[in-house]
CSV table of C-alpha atoms and ligand atoms in Angstrom, one decimal:
chain,number,residue,atom,x,y,z
A,1064,MET,CA,112.7,128.7,46.0
A,1065,LYS,CA,109.1,129.4,46.9
A,1066,ILE,CA,106.4,127.5,48.9
A,1067,ALA,CA,104.0,126.0,46.4
A,1068,GLY,CA,101.6,124.1,48.6
A,1069,ILE,CA,101.0,122.7,52.1
A,1070,LYS,CA,99.3,119.4,52.6
A,1071,THR,CA,97.9,118.4,56.0
A,1072,THR,CA,96.8,115.0,57.1
A,1073,PRO,CA,95.3,114.3,60.5
A,1074,LEU,CA,96.6,111.0,62.0
A,1075,ALA,CA,95.9,108.8,65.0
A,1076,LEU,CA,99.0,107.1,66.5
A,1077,ALA,CA,97.9,104.1,68.6
A,1078,PHE,CA,100.0,103.3,71.7
A,1079,LYS,CA,101.2,99.7,72.2
A,1080,GLU,CA,99.7,99.8,75.7
A,1081,PRO,CA,97.7,102.3,77.6
A,1082,TYR,CA,99.8,105.4,78.3
A,1083,HIS,CA,99.5,106.4,82.0
A,1084,TRP,CA,100.2,109.8,83.3
A,1085,ALA,CA,98.8,111.9,86.1
A,1086,GLY,CA,96.2,113.6,83.9
A,1087,ARG,CA,94.6,110.6,82.3
A,1088,VAL,CA,95.2,107.4,80.4
A,1089,ASP,CA,95.8,107.8,76.6
A,1090,TYR,CA,95.2,105.0,74.0
A,1091,ALA,CA,96.4,107.1,71.0
A,1092,ALA,CA,97.8,110.5,70.1
A,1093,ALA,CA,96.6,112.9,67.5
A,1094,VAL,CA,99.1,114.6,65.2
A,1095,VAL,CA,98.9,116.3,61.8
A,1096,LEU,CA,101.4,115.3,59.1
A,1097,VAL,CA,102.6,118.5,57.3
A,1098,GLU,CA,104.0,118.2,53.8
A,1099,VAL,CA,105.3,121.4,52.3
A,1100,GLU,CA,106.0,121.5,48.5
A,1101,THR,CA,108.2,124.0,46.7
A,1102,ASP,CA,108.0,125.3,43.2
A,1103,ASP,CA,111.2,123.4,42.3
A,1104,GLY,CA,109.9,120.0,43.4
A,1105,LEU,CA,111.3,119.6,46.9
A,1106,THR,CA,109.0,118.3,49.7
A,1107,GLY,CA,109.6,119.0,53.4
A,1108,ILE,CA,108.1,116.8,56.2
A,1109,GLY,CA,106.9,118.0,59.6
A,1110,GLU,CA,104.4,117.0,62.3
A,1111,SER,CA,102.1,119.2,64.4
A,1112,VAL,CA,101.0,118.0,67.7
A,1113,ALA,CA,97.2,118.0,67.9
A,1114,ALA,CA,94.4,116.8,70.2
A,1115,PHE,CA,91.3,114.7,69.3
A,1116,PRO,CA,89.5,115.9,67.2
A,1117,ALA,CA,92.4,117.4,65.2
A,1118,GLU,CA,90.3,119.4,62.8
A,1119,GLY,CA,91.1,122.7,64.6
A,1120,THR,CA,94.8,122.1,64.0
A,1121,VAL,CA,94.2,121.2,60.4
A,1122,ALA,CA,92.1,124.4,59.9
A,1123,ALA,CA,94.8,126.5,61.6
A,1124,LEU,CA,97.5,125.0,59.4
A,1125,GLN,CA,95.4,125.6,56.2
A,1126,GLY,CA,94.7,129.2,57.3
A,1127,VAL,CA,98.4,129.8,57.6
A,1128,ALA,CA,99.1,127.9,54.4
A,1129,ALA,CA,97.1,130.4,52.4
A,1130,LEU,CA,99.5,133.1,53.5
A,1131,PHE,CA,102.7,131.0,53.1
A,1132,VAL,CA,102.1,129.9,49.5
A,1133,GLY,CA,104.3,132.0,47.1
A,1134,GLU,CA,106.7,133.1,49.9
A,1135,PRO,CA,110.4,132.2,49.9
A,1136,VAL,CA,111.1,128.9,51.8
A,1137,PHE,CA,114.3,130.5,53.3
A,1138,ASP,CA,112.4,133.2,55.3
A,1139,ILE,CA,111.6,130.9,58.2
A,1140,GLU,CA,112.0,133.4,61.0
A,1141,ARG,CA,109.9,136.1,59.2
A,1142,LEU,CA,107.2,133.7,58.2
A,1143,ILE,CA,106.8,131.9,61.5
A,1144,THR,CA,107.0,135.0,63.6
A,1145,GLY,CA,104.5,136.7,61.4
A,1146,ALA,CA,102.1,133.7,61.6
A,1147,ARG,CA,102.4,133.8,65.4
A,1148,HIS,CA,100.6,137.1,65.3
A,1149,LEU,CA,97.8,136.1,63.0
A,1150,GLY,CA,94.2,136.2,64.2
A,1151,SER,CA,93.5,134.2,67.3
A,1152,PHE,CA,97.1,133.0,67.4
A,1153,ASN,CA,98.0,136.3,68.9
A,1154,HIS,CA,95.8,135.4,72.0
A,1155,THR,CA,96.8,131.7,72.2
A,1156,PRO,CA,100.5,131.4,71.8
A,1157,TRP,CA,100.6,127.9,73.2
A,1158,SER,CA,98.1,126.6,70.6
A,1159,ALA,CA,99.9,128.6,67.9
A,1160,ASN,CA,103.2,127.0,68.8
A,1161,PHE,CA,101.9,123.4,68.5
A,1162,VAL,CA,100.5,124.2,65.1
A,1163,LEU,CA,103.4,126.2,63.7
A,1164,ALA,CA,106.2,123.9,64.9
A,1165,GLY,CA,105.1,121.2,62.4
A,1166,LEU,CA,105.2,123.7,59.6
A,1167,GLU,CA,108.5,125.2,60.6
A,1168,MET,CA,110.0,121.6,60.9
A,1169,ALA,CA,109.0,121.0,57.2
A,1170,LEU,CA,110.6,124.2,56.1
A,1171,TRP,CA,113.9,123.2,57.8
A,1172,ASP,CA,113.7,119.9,56.1
A,1173,ILE,CA,113.5,121.6,52.7
A,1174,LEU,CA,116.4,123.9,53.5
A,1175,GLY,CA,118.5,120.9,54.4
A,1176,LYS,CA,117.5,119.0,51.3
A,1177,ALA,CA,118.3,122.1,49.2
A,1178,ALA,CA,121.7,122.6,50.8
A,1179,GLY,CA,122.6,118.9,51.0
A,1180,TRP,CA,123.2,119.1,54.7
A,1181,PRO,CA,121.5,117.7,57.8
A,1182,VAL,CA,119.3,120.2,59.7
A,1183,HIS,CA,121.6,120.1,62.8
A,1184,ARG,CA,124.4,121.6,60.6
A,1185,LEU,CA,122.1,124.4,59.5
A,1186,LEU,CA,121.3,125.2,63.2
A,1187,GLY,CA,124.9,125.6,64.2
A,1188,GLY,CA,126.4,122.2,63.9
A,1189,ALA,CA,126.6,119.1,66.2
A,1190,VAL,CA,128.3,119.7,69.5
A,1191,ARG,CA,128.1,115.9,70.4
A,1192,ASP,CA,128.2,112.6,68.6
A,1193,PHE,CA,125.1,111.2,70.1
A,1194,VAL,CA,122.0,112.2,72.2
A,1195,ASP,CA,121.3,110.2,75.3
A,1196,TYR,CA,117.7,109.1,75.9
A,1197,PHE,CA,115.9,107.8,78.9
A,1198,GLY,CA,114.2,104.4,79.3
A,1199,PHE,CA,110.5,105.3,79.6
A,1200,VAL,CA,108.9,102.8,82.0
A,1201,GLN,CA,105.5,101.5,80.9
A,1202,GLY,CA,102.8,99.5,82.7
A,1203,ASP,CA,99.6,99.5,84.6
A,1204,THR,CA,100.5,97.5,87.7
A,1205,THR,CA,103.6,97.8,89.9
A,1206,ASP,CA,104.9,94.4,88.7
A,1207,GLU,CA,104.5,95.4,85.1
A,1208,LEU,CA,106.4,98.7,85.8
A,1209,ALA,CA,109.2,96.9,87.6
A,1210,ASP,CA,109.6,94.3,84.9
A,1211,ASP,CA,109.8,97.0,82.2
A,1212,ALA,CA,112.2,99.0,84.3
A,1213,ARG,CA,114.4,96.0,84.7
A,1214,ASP,CA,114.4,95.4,80.9
A,1215,LEU,CA,115.3,99.0,80.2
A,1216,ALA,CA,118.2,99.0,82.7
A,1217,ALA,CA,119.4,95.7,81.1
A,1218,ALA,CA,119.2,97.4,77.7
A,1219,GLY,CA,121.7,99.9,78.9
A,1220,TYR,CA,119.7,103.1,79.6
A,1221,ASP,CA,121.5,105.2,82.2
A,1222,VAL,CA,118.3,107.2,83.0
A,1223,ILE,CA,115.0,105.5,83.8
A,1224,TYR,CA,111.9,107.6,83.8
A,1225,LEU,CA,108.7,106.9,85.7
A,1226,LYS,CA,105.4,108.7,85.9
A,1227,VAL,CA,104.1,109.5,89.4
A,1228,GLY,CA,101.0,111.4,90.5
A,1229,ARG,CA,98.9,108.2,90.4
A,1230,GLY,CA,98.1,108.5,94.2
A,1231,GLU,CA,100.4,108.3,97.2
A,1232,ALA,CA,100.2,104.6,97.8
A,1233,ALA,CA,100.7,103.7,94.1
A,1234,ASP,CA,103.5,106.3,93.7
A,1235,LEU,CA,105.5,104.9,96.7
A,1236,ARG,CA,104.9,101.3,95.7
A,1237,ASN,CA,105.8,101.9,92.0
A,1238,THR,CA,108.9,104.0,92.8
A,1239,ALA,CA,110.2,101.5,95.3
A,1240,ALA,CA,109.8,98.6,92.9
A,1241,VAL,CA,111.4,100.5,90.0
A,1242,ARG,CA,114.3,101.6,92.1
A,1243,ALA,CA,114.9,98.0,93.2
A,1244,ALA,CA,114.7,96.9,89.6
A,1245,ILE,CA,117.2,99.4,88.2
A,1246,GLY,CA,120.0,99.3,90.9
A,1247,ASP,CA,121.9,102.5,90.9
A,1248,ARG,CA,120.8,103.9,87.5
A,1249,ARG,CA,119.5,107.4,87.5
A,1250,LEU,CA,115.7,107.5,88.3
A,1251,ARG,CA,113.6,110.4,87.1
A,1252,LEU,CA,110.1,111.0,88.4
A,1253,ASP,CA,107.5,113.1,86.6
A,1254,ALA,CA,104.3,114.2,88.4
A,1255,ASN,CA,102.8,116.1,85.5
A,1256,CYS,CA,101.3,118.9,87.6
A,1257,ALA,CA,99.6,116.5,90.0
A,1258,TRP,CA,100.3,118.1,93.3
A,1259,SER,CA,99.6,121.3,95.3
A,1260,VAL,CA,102.6,122.9,97.0
A,1261,ALA,CA,101.9,121.1,100.3
A,1262,GLU,CA,101.3,117.7,98.5
A,1263,ALA,CA,104.5,118.1,96.5
A,1264,ILE,CA,106.6,118.9,99.6
A,1265,HIS,CA,105.0,115.9,101.4
A,1266,MET,CA,105.4,113.5,98.4
A,1267,ILE,CA,109.0,114.6,97.5
A,1268,ALA,CA,110.0,114.1,101.2
A,1269,ARG,CA,108.8,110.5,100.9
A,1270,LEU,CA,110.0,109.8,97.4
A,1271,GLY,CA,113.4,111.3,98.2
A,1272,ALA,CA,114.3,108.0,99.9
A,1273,PHE,CA,114.5,106.5,96.4
A,1274,GLU,CA,117.1,109.1,95.3
A,1275,PRO,CA,115.4,110.6,92.3
A,1276,ASP,CA,117.6,112.3,89.7
A,1277,TRP,CA,115.0,115.1,89.6
A,1278,ILE,CA,111.2,115.5,90.2
A,1279,GLU,CA,109.5,116.9,87.1
A,1280,GLN,CA,106.7,119.5,87.2
A,1281,PRO,CA,105.4,118.7,90.7
A,1282,THR,CA,102.9,121.6,90.8
A,1283,PRO,CA,100.3,123.1,88.5
A,1284,LEU,CA,101.5,124.5,85.2
A,1285,SER,CA,100.1,128.0,85.8
A,1286,SER,CA,102.2,128.8,88.8
A,1287,ILE,CA,105.9,129.4,88.7
A,1288,ALA,CA,105.7,130.6,92.3
A,1289,ALA,CA,104.4,127.2,93.4
A,1290,MET,CA,107.3,125.4,91.8
A,1291,ARG,CA,109.8,127.9,93.3
A,1292,GLN,CA,108.3,127.3,96.8
A,1293,VAL,CA,108.7,123.6,96.4
A,1294,LYS,CA,112.2,123.9,95.1
A,1295,GLU,CA,113.2,126.1,98.0
A,1296,THR,CA,111.8,123.6,100.5
A,1297,VAL,CA,112.9,120.2,99.2
A,1298,GLY,CA,116.4,118.9,98.8
A,1299,VAL,CA,115.7,117.2,95.4
A,1300,PRO,CA,116.3,118.9,92.0
A,1301,ILE,CA,113.2,120.2,90.3
A,1302,ALA,CA,112.5,120.3,86.6
A,1303,ALA,CA,110.0,122.6,84.9
A,1304,ASP,CA,108.0,121.0,82.1
A,1305,GLN,CA,104.4,122.1,81.6
A,1306,ALA,CA,105.2,125.5,83.2
A,1307,VAL,CA,107.5,126.3,80.3
A,1308,PHE,CA,106.5,126.8,76.7
A,1309,THR,CA,108.1,129.9,75.2
A,1310,PRO,CA,111.5,131.5,75.5
A,1311,ALA,CA,109.8,134.2,77.7
A,1312,ASP,CA,108.6,131.4,80.0
A,1313,VAL,CA,112.2,130.1,80.2
A,1314,TYR,CA,113.4,133.6,81.1
A,1315,GLU,CA,110.8,133.9,83.9
A,1316,ILE,CA,111.7,130.4,85.3
A,1317,CYS,CA,115.3,131.3,85.3
A,1318,ARG,CA,114.8,134.8,86.7
A,1319,GLN,CA,112.8,133.4,89.6
A,1320,ARG,CA,115.2,130.5,90.1
A,1321,ALA,CA,112.1,128.2,90.1
A,1322,ALA,CA,113.7,125.1,88.6
A,1323,ASP,CA,117.0,123.4,88.2
A,1324,VAL,CA,116.2,122.0,84.7
A,1325,ILE,CA,114.0,123.1,81.8
A,1326,VAL,CA,112.1,120.3,79.9
A,1327,LEU,CA,111.0,121.6,76.5
A,1328,SER,CA,110.0,120.5,73.0
A,1329,PRO,CA,110.1,122.5,69.8
A,1330,HIS,CA,106.3,122.2,69.7
A,1331,GLU,CA,106.0,124.0,73.0
A,1332,ALA,CA,108.6,126.6,72.1
A,1333,GLY,CA,107.1,127.2,68.6
A,1334,GLY,CA,109.7,125.6,66.4
A,1335,LEU,CA,113.3,124.6,66.1
A,1336,LEU,CA,114.5,128.3,66.1
A,1337,ALA,CA,112.4,129.2,69.1
A,1338,PHE,CA,113.7,126.1,70.9
A,1339,GLY,CA,117.2,127.4,70.2
A,1340,LYS,CA,116.3,130.8,71.7
A,1341,ALA,CA,114.8,129.2,74.8
A,1342,ALA,CA,117.8,126.9,75.3
A,1343,ALA,CA,120.2,129.9,75.0
A,1344,ILE,CA,118.3,131.8,77.7
A,1345,ALA,CA,118.6,128.8,80.0
A,1346,GLU,CA,122.2,128.4,79.1
A,1347,ALA,CA,122.9,132.0,80.1
A,1348,ALA,CA,121.3,131.2,83.5
A,1349,GLY,CA,123.4,128.0,83.9
A,1350,VAL,CA,120.3,125.8,83.5
A,1351,PRO,CA,120.3,122.7,81.3
A,1352,VAL,CA,117.5,121.7,78.9
A,1353,CYS,CA,116.0,118.3,78.3
A,1354,LEU,CA,114.1,117.3,75.2
A,1355,HIS,CA,110.4,116.8,76.0
A,1356,GLY,CA,108.0,114.4,74.2
A,1357,GLN,CA,104.3,114.7,73.6
A,1358,GLY,CA,102.5,111.8,71.8
A,1359,VAL,CA,104.4,112.0,68.5
A,1360,SER,CA,105.9,109.8,65.8
A,1361,GLY,CA,109.5,109.4,64.7
A,1362,ILE,CA,109.1,112.6,62.6
A,1363,THR,CA,109.1,114.8,65.7
A,1364,ASP,CA,111.7,112.5,67.4
A,1365,CYS,CA,114.0,113.0,64.4
A,1366,ALA,CA,113.6,116.8,64.4
A,1367,GLN,CA,114.2,116.9,68.1
A,1368,HIS,CA,117.3,114.7,67.6
A,1369,HIS,CA,118.8,117.3,65.3
A,1370,LEU,CA,118.1,119.9,68.1
A,1371,GLY,CA,119.7,117.6,70.7
A,1372,LEU,CA,122.9,117.2,68.6
A,1373,ARG,CA,123.3,121.0,68.3
A,1374,THR,CA,122.2,122.1,71.8
A,1375,ALA,CA,125.2,122.8,74.1
A,1376,ASN,CA,123.4,122.8,77.5
A,1377,LEU,CA,121.5,119.5,76.9
A,1378,THR,CA,121.0,117.0,79.7
A,1379,ALA,CA,121.3,113.2,79.5
A,1380,GLY,CA,118.1,111.2,79.5
A,1381,ASN,CA,116.1,113.0,76.9
A,1382,GLN,CA,112.6,111.9,75.8
A,1383,ILE,CA,111.6,110.1,72.7
A,1384,MET,CA,108.1,108.7,72.1
A,1385,HIS,CA,107.9,106.7,68.8
A,1386,GLN,CA,108.9,103.5,70.5
A,1387,LEU,CA,105.6,103.5,72.4
A,1388,LEU,CA,103.6,103.4,69.2
A,1389,VAL,CA,102.1,100.3,67.6
A,1390,GLU,CA,103.9,101.4,64.4
A,1391,ASP,CA,106.0,104.4,63.6
A,1392,LEU,CA,105.4,106.7,60.5
A,1393,ILE,CA,108.9,106.6,59.3
A,1394,ALA,CA,111.0,103.9,57.6
A,1395,ALA,CA,114.2,105.8,58.2
A,1396,PRO,CA,116.3,106.9,60.0
A,1397,ASP,CA,116.4,104.2,62.7
A,1398,LEU,CA,116.1,106.1,66.0
A,1399,THR,CA,116.2,103.1,68.2
A,1400,PRO,CA,118.6,103.9,71.0
A,1401,VAL,CA,121.5,101.6,71.6
A,1402,ARG,CA,122.4,101.7,75.3
A,1403,GLY,CA,120.3,104.8,75.4
A,1404,ARG,CA,122.1,106.6,72.6
A,1405,VAL,CA,121.3,107.6,69.1
A,1406,GLY,CA,124.1,108.9,67.0
A,1407,LEU,CA,124.7,111.6,64.3
A,1408,LEU,CA,122.4,111.9,61.3
A,1409,GLU,CA,124.1,112.8,58.0
A,1410,LYS,CA,121.3,112.7,55.4
A,1411,PRO,CA,120.2,116.1,54.0
A,1412,GLY,CA,117.3,117.8,55.8
A,1413,LEU,CA,115.7,115.9,58.6
A,1414,GLY,CA,116.7,112.7,56.7
A,1415,ILE,CA,113.2,111.2,57.1
A,1416,GLU,CA,111.8,108.5,54.8
A,1417,LEU,CA,108.1,108.2,55.4
A,1418,ASP,CA,106.5,104.8,55.6
A,1419,ARG,CA,103.5,105.6,53.4
A,1420,ASP,CA,101.6,102.5,54.3
A,1421,ALA,CA,101.9,103.3,58.0
A,1422,VAL,CA,100.7,106.9,57.3
A,1423,ARG,CA,97.7,105.6,55.4
A,1424,ARG,CA,96.8,103.3,58.4
A,1425,ALA,CA,97.2,106.1,60.9
A,1426,ALA,CA,94.9,108.3,58.7
A,1427,GLU,CA,92.3,105.5,58.5
A,1428,LEU,CA,92.5,105.1,62.3
A,1429,TYR,CA,91.9,108.8,62.7
A,1430,GLU,CA,88.9,108.8,60.4
A,1431,LYS,CA,87.4,105.8,62.1
A,1432,ASP,CA,86.9,107.5,65.5
A,1433,LYS,CA,88.0,111.0,65.8
A,1434,ARG,CA,87.1,111.2,69.5
A,1435,TYR,CA,88.9,108.0,70.4
A,1436,HIS,CA,91.5,107.7,72.7
A,1437,HIS,CA,91.6,108.6,76.3
A,1438,SER,CA,89.9,107.9,79.6
B,2325,MG,MG1,107.1,115.9,81.8
């Protein structure tokens, strides 16, 4: 079975409400829908994470597509590894990973459809019956955050996740209000690289009073040493997120004992296979991994769910993102957590049924204003 064609569609995914994190406020996310067709009529679906404008990601995918057409669908490792060394990808592995992960996802979808099995089974088989997800607190004001946190705790999420890095006063006020709203549920705080070493040590000392489950990526993404210094100074577990993309990054974090947890997505790692390699390195170091979420639709959340089902050293409270969108791109499967949990998927491949009307609307939104979408 050979690859016959690769279709790429840039999309804008509008958030229900402004998405606050330490870097900026987002109003929509850019992705590229990847549809791979085979010479015997199967179609695989994937999603590449992009940025506005998404034409660079589209061009990169089409450049790779020209080399993939006519190649066997089953040669995923050879094709993706080869593509990672093409042209400028060789110098920009992070960008390459975000592009290639969507393409690789679609190839796995085809393999699963051809075999009649869900993707998690092709990747080694499920080691659990469900994946646990966190309740992602949304809101602009402290009151809005506390109200949302209360609702998420009432809905049964065991892990509640809050962005910090919005300024010391706001962080302390928001964290106190959310802790009060969720009782003794696990509270996870994510600073998204907001702090220097000194600021991180200061802030974590103050935020420690609210008993965080862990503090995620307190320091700049480029310095593993900074994170290690923080970890060695504070008494709160530290998770590495933006500091980790590739399996080699995971090795380095583990070798330097710079984090207690690795937060990672297949887009960052460069595909489902690469995520598996990264998770295995962490597992060998006794470090668990947590699924990470960029601004994505249910396509990526579904692919990540297959990974979560088959990854032995997975944490509780993983990240999904489709629930933050005005509308999702998929009609099935239903990935709405029940008491924080989503169960096994049994349909062949990723098991995704696209909502074609929603895809059309997301394509129209993208074309309307390609530079829309953050402040
Ligand atoms: Mg994070």
